[in-house]
Amino acid sequence: MTAYDPNNIFAKILRGEIPCKKVYEDEFALAFDDINPQAPVHVLVIPKGAYVSMDDFTKNATMDEIGGFFRAVGTVARRLNLAQPGYRFLANHGAHAHQEVFHFHVHIFGGRDLGGMIRR
Ligand code: 5GP
């Protein structure tokens, strides 16, 4: 696994060095609009801790961090009024998933019928 790069773009957003359109923040997570939205609602939720990916997060984060983070994901979706009629969330991990930013993040998509599972 590659080491965490403290200069990745989401680390800079967390430190307030570059701006974001914040939609939610608590002690465990920050959520903001994706810069290149793939759906009417496309929000990224990132943990406050320095974790490269889903693999790193689920292996090395504390239970409090994991619980707090996933609680925040659900809270964000509810606050965006997505619990009904629904939304999709996903995390890209590694090369086969085309992960681009190496600070763990979850995408939340919604605002329209998203169709079936994504295929290419
Ligand atoms: P990944 O492929 O790593 O799961 O997705 C990275 C996501 O981060 C992409 O959807 C991309 O549009 C988004 N992104 C990349 N740079 C920035 C940025 O500077 N600001 C915001 N808000 N989103 C970004």
PDB file of C-alpha atoms and ligand atoms in Angstrom:
ATOM      1  CA  MET A   1       0.000   0.000   0.000  1.00  0.00           C
ATOM      2  CA  THR A   2       1.297   3.471  -0.834  1.00  0.00           C
ATOM      3  CA  ALA A   3       2.012   5.781   2.079  1.00  0.00           C
ATOM      4  CA  TYR A   4      -0.390   8.608   2.835  1.00  0.00           C
ATOM      5  CA  ASP A   5       0.599  11.803   1.015  1.00  0.00           C
ATOM      6  CA  PRO A   6      -0.289  14.796   3.243  1.00  0.00           C
ATOM      7  CA  ASN A   7      -0.316  16.986   0.128  1.00  0.00           C
ATOM      8  CA  ASN A   8      -3.174  15.153  -1.599  1.00  0.00           C
ATOM      9  CA  ILE A   9      -6.042  17.406  -2.669  1.00  0.00           C
ATOM     10  CA  PHE A  10      -8.474  16.267   0.054  1.00  0.00           C
ATOM     11  CA  ALA A  11      -5.859  16.781   2.781  1.00  0.00           C
ATOM     12  CA  LYS A  12      -5.530  20.345   1.503  1.00  0.00           C
ATOM     13  CA  ILE A  13      -9.319  20.759   1.609  1.00  0.00           C
ATOM     14  CA  LEU A  14      -9.361  19.404   5.203  1.00  0.00           C
ATOM     15  CA  ARG A  15      -6.707  21.934   6.210  1.00  0.00           C
ATOM     16  CA  GLY A  16      -8.658  24.734   4.506  1.00  0.00           C
ATOM     17  CA  GLU A  17      -5.836  25.382   2.041  1.00  0.00           C
ATOM     18  CA  ILE A  18      -8.145  25.026  -0.942  1.00  0.00           C
ATOM     19  CA  PRO A  19     -11.875  25.754  -0.934  1.00  0.00           C
ATOM     20  CA  CYS A  20     -14.780  23.342  -1.163  1.00  0.00           C
ATOM     21  CA  LYS A  21     -18.570  23.605  -1.157  1.00  0.00           C
ATOM     22  CA  LYS A  22     -19.091  22.152   2.304  1.00  0.00           C
ATOM     23  CA  VAL A  23     -22.365  20.377   2.983  1.00  0.00           C
ATOM     24  CA  TYR A  24     -21.592  18.832   6.403  1.00  0.00           C
ATOM     25  CA  GLU A  25     -18.848  18.579   9.005  1.00  0.00           C
ATOM     26  CA  ASP A  26     -18.471  16.897  12.383  1.00  0.00           C
ATOM     27  CA  GLU A  27     -15.546  15.550  14.426  1.00  0.00           C
ATOM     28  CA  PHE A  28     -15.194  12.484  12.187  1.00  0.00           C
ATOM     29  CA  ALA A  29     -16.031  13.624   8.668  1.00  0.00           C
ATOM     30  CA  LEU A  30     -16.236  16.429   6.150  1.00  0.00           C
ATOM     31  CA  ALA A  31     -18.676  16.328   3.205  1.00  0.00           C
ATOM     32  CA  PHE A  32     -18.530  18.574   0.150  1.00  0.00           C
ATOM     33  CA  ASP A  33     -19.752  18.726  -3.443  1.00  0.00           C
ATOM     34  CA  ASP A  34     -17.703  16.849  -6.027  1.00  0.00           C
ATOM     35  CA  ILE A  35     -16.023  19.295  -8.419  1.00  0.00           C
ATOM     36  CA  ASN A  36     -17.123  17.199 -11.423  1.00  0.00           C
ATOM     37  CA  PRO A  37     -20.606  15.930 -10.519  1.00  0.00           C
ATOM     38  CA  GLN A  38     -21.834  12.707 -12.120  1.00  0.00           C
ATOM     39  CA  ALA A  39     -25.427  13.127 -10.865  1.00  0.00           C
ATOM     40  CA  PRO A  40     -27.660  16.031  -9.760  1.00  0.00           C
ATOM     41  CA  VAL A  41     -26.363  15.384  -6.236  1.00  0.00           C
ATOM     42  CA  HIS A  42     -22.761  14.175  -6.010  1.00  0.00           C
ATOM     43  CA  VAL A  43     -21.180  14.639  -2.614  1.00  0.00           C
ATOM     44  CA  LEU A  44     -17.887  13.317  -1.264  1.00  0.00           C
ATOM     45  CA  VAL A  45     -17.574  12.320   2.381  1.00  0.00           C
ATOM     46  CA  ILE A  46     -14.063  12.041   3.792  1.00  0.00           C
ATOM     47  CA  PRO A  47     -12.816  11.028   7.233  1.00  0.00           C
ATOM     48  CA  LYS A  48     -10.808  13.572   9.231  1.00  0.00           C
ATOM     49  CA  GLY A  49      -8.011  11.033   9.720  1.00  0.00           C
ATOM     50  CA  ALA A  50      -5.192  10.369   7.251  1.00  0.00           C
ATOM     51  CA  TYR A  51      -6.207   7.145   5.470  1.00  0.00           C
ATOM     52  CA  VAL A  52      -5.255   6.343   1.877  1.00  0.00           C
ATOM     53  CA  SER A  53      -8.197   4.164   0.932  1.00  0.00           C
ATOM     54  CA  MET A  54     -11.013   1.861   1.972  1.00  0.00           C
ATOM     55  CA  ASP A  55      -8.444  -0.853   2.663  1.00  0.00           C
ATOM     56  CA  ASP A  56      -6.337   1.402   4.887  1.00  0.00           C
ATOM     57  CA  PHE A  57      -9.380   2.841   6.680  1.00  0.00           C
ATOM     58  CA  THR A  58     -11.031  -0.468   7.493  1.00  0.00           C
ATOM     59  CA  LYS A  59      -7.708  -1.968   8.587  1.00  0.00           C
ATOM     60  CA  ASN A  60      -6.219   0.873  10.626  1.00  0.00           C
ATOM     61  CA  ALA A  61      -8.920   3.313  11.753  1.00  0.00           C
ATOM     62  CA  THR A  62     -10.348   3.017  15.259  1.00  0.00           C
ATOM     63  CA  MET A  63     -13.862   1.708  15.784  1.00  0.00           C
ATOM     64  CA  ASP A  64     -14.861   5.246  16.796  1.00  0.00           C
ATOM     65  CA  GLU A  65     -13.483   6.658  13.539  1.00  0.00           C
ATOM     66  CA  ILE A  66     -15.177   3.964  11.445  1.00  0.00           C
ATOM     67  CA  GLY A  67     -18.482   4.279  13.285  1.00  0.00           C
ATOM     68  CA  GLY A  68     -18.392   8.065  13.307  1.00  0.00           C
ATOM     69  CA  PHE A  69     -17.543   8.210   9.627  1.00  0.00           C
ATOM     70  CA  PHE A  70     -20.305   5.880   8.450  1.00  0.00           C
ATOM     71  CA  ARG A  71     -22.790   7.591  10.757  1.00  0.00           C
ATOM     72  CA  ALA A  72     -21.819  10.844   9.007  1.00  0.00           C
ATOM     73  CA  VAL A  73     -22.377   9.308   5.548  1.00  0.00           C
ATOM     74  CA  GLY A  74     -25.949   8.423   6.512  1.00  0.00           C
ATOM     75  CA  THR A  75     -26.502  11.820   8.136  1.00  0.00           C
ATOM     76  CA  VAL A  76     -25.324  13.625   4.990  1.00  0.00           C
ATOM     77  CA  ALA A  77     -27.689  11.592   2.796  1.00  0.00           C
ATOM     78  CA  ARG A  78     -30.636  12.293   5.122  1.00  0.00           C
ATOM     79  CA  ARG A  79     -29.812  16.012   5.268  1.00  0.00           C
ATOM     80  CA  LEU A  80     -29.796  16.081   1.462  1.00  0.00           C
ATOM     81  CA  ASN A  81     -33.288  14.479   1.534  1.00  0.00           C
ATOM     82  CA  LEU A  82     -31.992  11.386  -0.249  1.00  0.00           C
ATOM     83  CA  ALA A  83     -33.071   8.686   2.221  1.00  0.00           C
ATOM     84  CA  GLN A  84     -36.305   8.739   0.217  1.00  0.00           C
ATOM     85  CA  PRO A  85     -36.363   8.225  -2.780  1.00  0.00           C
ATOM     86  CA  GLY A  86     -32.868   6.778  -2.463  1.00  0.00           C
ATOM     87  CA  TYR A  87     -29.220   7.198  -3.336  1.00  0.00           C
ATOM     88  CA  ARG A  88     -26.079   5.274  -4.184  1.00  0.00           C
ATOM     89  CA  PHE A  89     -22.824   5.412  -2.279  1.00  0.00           C
ATOM     90  CA  LEU A  90     -19.533   3.926  -3.310  1.00  0.00           C
ATOM     91  CA  ALA A  91     -15.830   4.013  -2.598  1.00  0.00           C
ATOM     92  CA  ASN A  92     -13.204   3.416  -5.268  1.00  0.00           C
ATOM     93  CA  HIS A  93     -10.267   1.465  -3.908  1.00  0.00           C
ATOM     94  CA  GLY A  94      -7.081   1.095  -5.920  1.00  0.00           C
ATOM     95  CA  ALA A  95      -6.195   0.725  -9.574  1.00  0.00           C
ATOM     96  CA  HIS A  96      -9.049  -1.512 -10.756  1.00  0.00           C
ATOM     97  CA  ALA A  97     -11.563   0.968  -9.353  1.00  0.00           C
ATOM     98  CA  HIS A  98      -9.659   3.966 -10.800  1.00  0.00           C
ATOM     99  CA  GLN A  99      -9.179   5.636  -7.429  1.00  0.00           C
ATOM    100  CA  GLU A 100      -7.813   9.100  -8.209  1.00  0.00           C
ATOM    101  CA  VAL A 101      -7.454  10.780  -4.835  1.00  0.00           C
ATOM    102  CA  PHE A 102      -5.575   8.898  -2.147  1.00  0.00           C
ATOM    103  CA  HIS A 103      -7.441  10.113   0.891  1.00  0.00           C
ATOM    104  CA  PHE A 104     -10.268   7.657   1.617  1.00  0.00           C
ATOM    105  CA  HIS A 105     -13.637   8.986   0.457  1.00  0.00           C
ATOM    106  CA  VAL A 106     -17.172   7.854  -0.189  1.00  0.00           C
ATOM    107  CA  HIS A 107     -19.207   9.209  -3.100  1.00  0.00           C
ATOM    108  CA  ILE A 108     -22.937   9.844  -2.555  1.00  0.00           C
ATOM    109  CA  PHE A 109     -24.991  10.076  -5.750  1.00  0.00           C
ATOM    110  CA  GLY A 110     -28.651  11.044  -5.952  1.00  0.00           C
ATOM    111  CA  GLY A 111     -31.279  13.408  -7.260  1.00  0.00           C
ATOM    112  CA  ARG A 112     -32.507  11.142 -10.050  1.00  0.00           C
ATOM    113  CA  ASP A 113     -33.148   7.484 -10.818  1.00  0.00           C
ATOM    114  CA  LEU A 114     -29.578   6.172 -11.034  1.00  0.00           C
ATOM    115  CA  GLY A 115     -30.417   3.054 -13.005  1.00  0.00           C
ATOM    116  CA  GLY A 116     -28.933  -0.335 -12.269  1.00  0.00           C
ATOM    117  CA  MET A 117     -25.383  -1.064 -11.223  1.00  0.00           C
ATOM    118  CA  ILE A 118     -22.693   0.890 -13.084  1.00  0.00           C
ATOM    119  CA  ARG A 119     -21.047  -1.113 -15.906  1.00  0.00           C
ATOM    120  CA  ARG A 120     -18.654  -0.323 -18.676  1.00  0.00           C
TER     121      ARG A 120
HETATM  122  P1  5GP B   1     -12.037   8.737  -7.002  1.00  0.00           P
HETATM  123  O1  5GP B   1     -11.884   8.260  -8.422  1.00  0.00           O
HETATM  124  O2  5GP B   1     -10.703   8.900  -6.304  1.00  0.00           O
HETATM  125  O3  5GP B   1     -12.995   7.887  -6.228  1.00  0.00           O
HETATM  126  O4  5GP B   1     -12.747  10.141  -7.101  1.00  0.00           O
HETATM  127  C1  5GP B   1     -12.135  11.362  -6.844  1.00  0.00           C
HETATM  128  C2  5GP B   1     -13.197  12.419  -6.993  1.00  0.00           C
HETATM  129  O5  5GP B   1     -12.680  13.639  -6.485  1.00  0.00           O
HETATM  130  C3  5GP B   1     -13.640  12.666  -8.428  1.00  0.00           C
HETATM  131  O6  5GP B   1     -15.049  12.448  -8.533  1.00  0.00           O
HETATM  132  C4  5GP B   1     -13.266  14.137  -8.671  1.00  0.00           C
HETATM  133  O7  5GP B   1     -14.202  14.818  -9.461  1.00  0.00           O
HETATM  134  C5  5GP B   1     -13.169  14.697  -7.274  1.00  0.00           C
HETATM  135  N1  5GP B   1     -12.227  15.787  -7.112  1.00  0.00           N
HETATM  136  C6  5GP B   1     -10.945  15.828  -7.568  1.00  0.00           C
HETATM  137  N2  5GP B   1     -10.356  16.983  -7.219  1.00  0.00           N
HETATM  138  C7  5GP B   1     -11.291  17.689  -6.531  1.00  0.00           C
HETATM  139  C8  5GP B   1     -11.264  18.979  -5.905  1.00  0.00           C
HETATM  140  O8  5GP B   1     -10.272  19.707  -5.925  1.00  0.00           O
HETATM  141  N3  5GP B   1     -12.405  19.374  -5.292  1.00  0.00           N
HETATM  142  C9  5GP B   1     -13.529  18.602  -5.251  1.00  0.00           C
HETATM  143  N4  5GP B   1     -14.605  19.088  -4.608  1.00  0.00           N
HETATM  144  N5  5GP B   1     -13.584  17.381  -5.835  1.00  0.00           N
HETATM  145  C10 5GP B   1     -12.472  16.935  -6.458  1.00  0.00           C
END
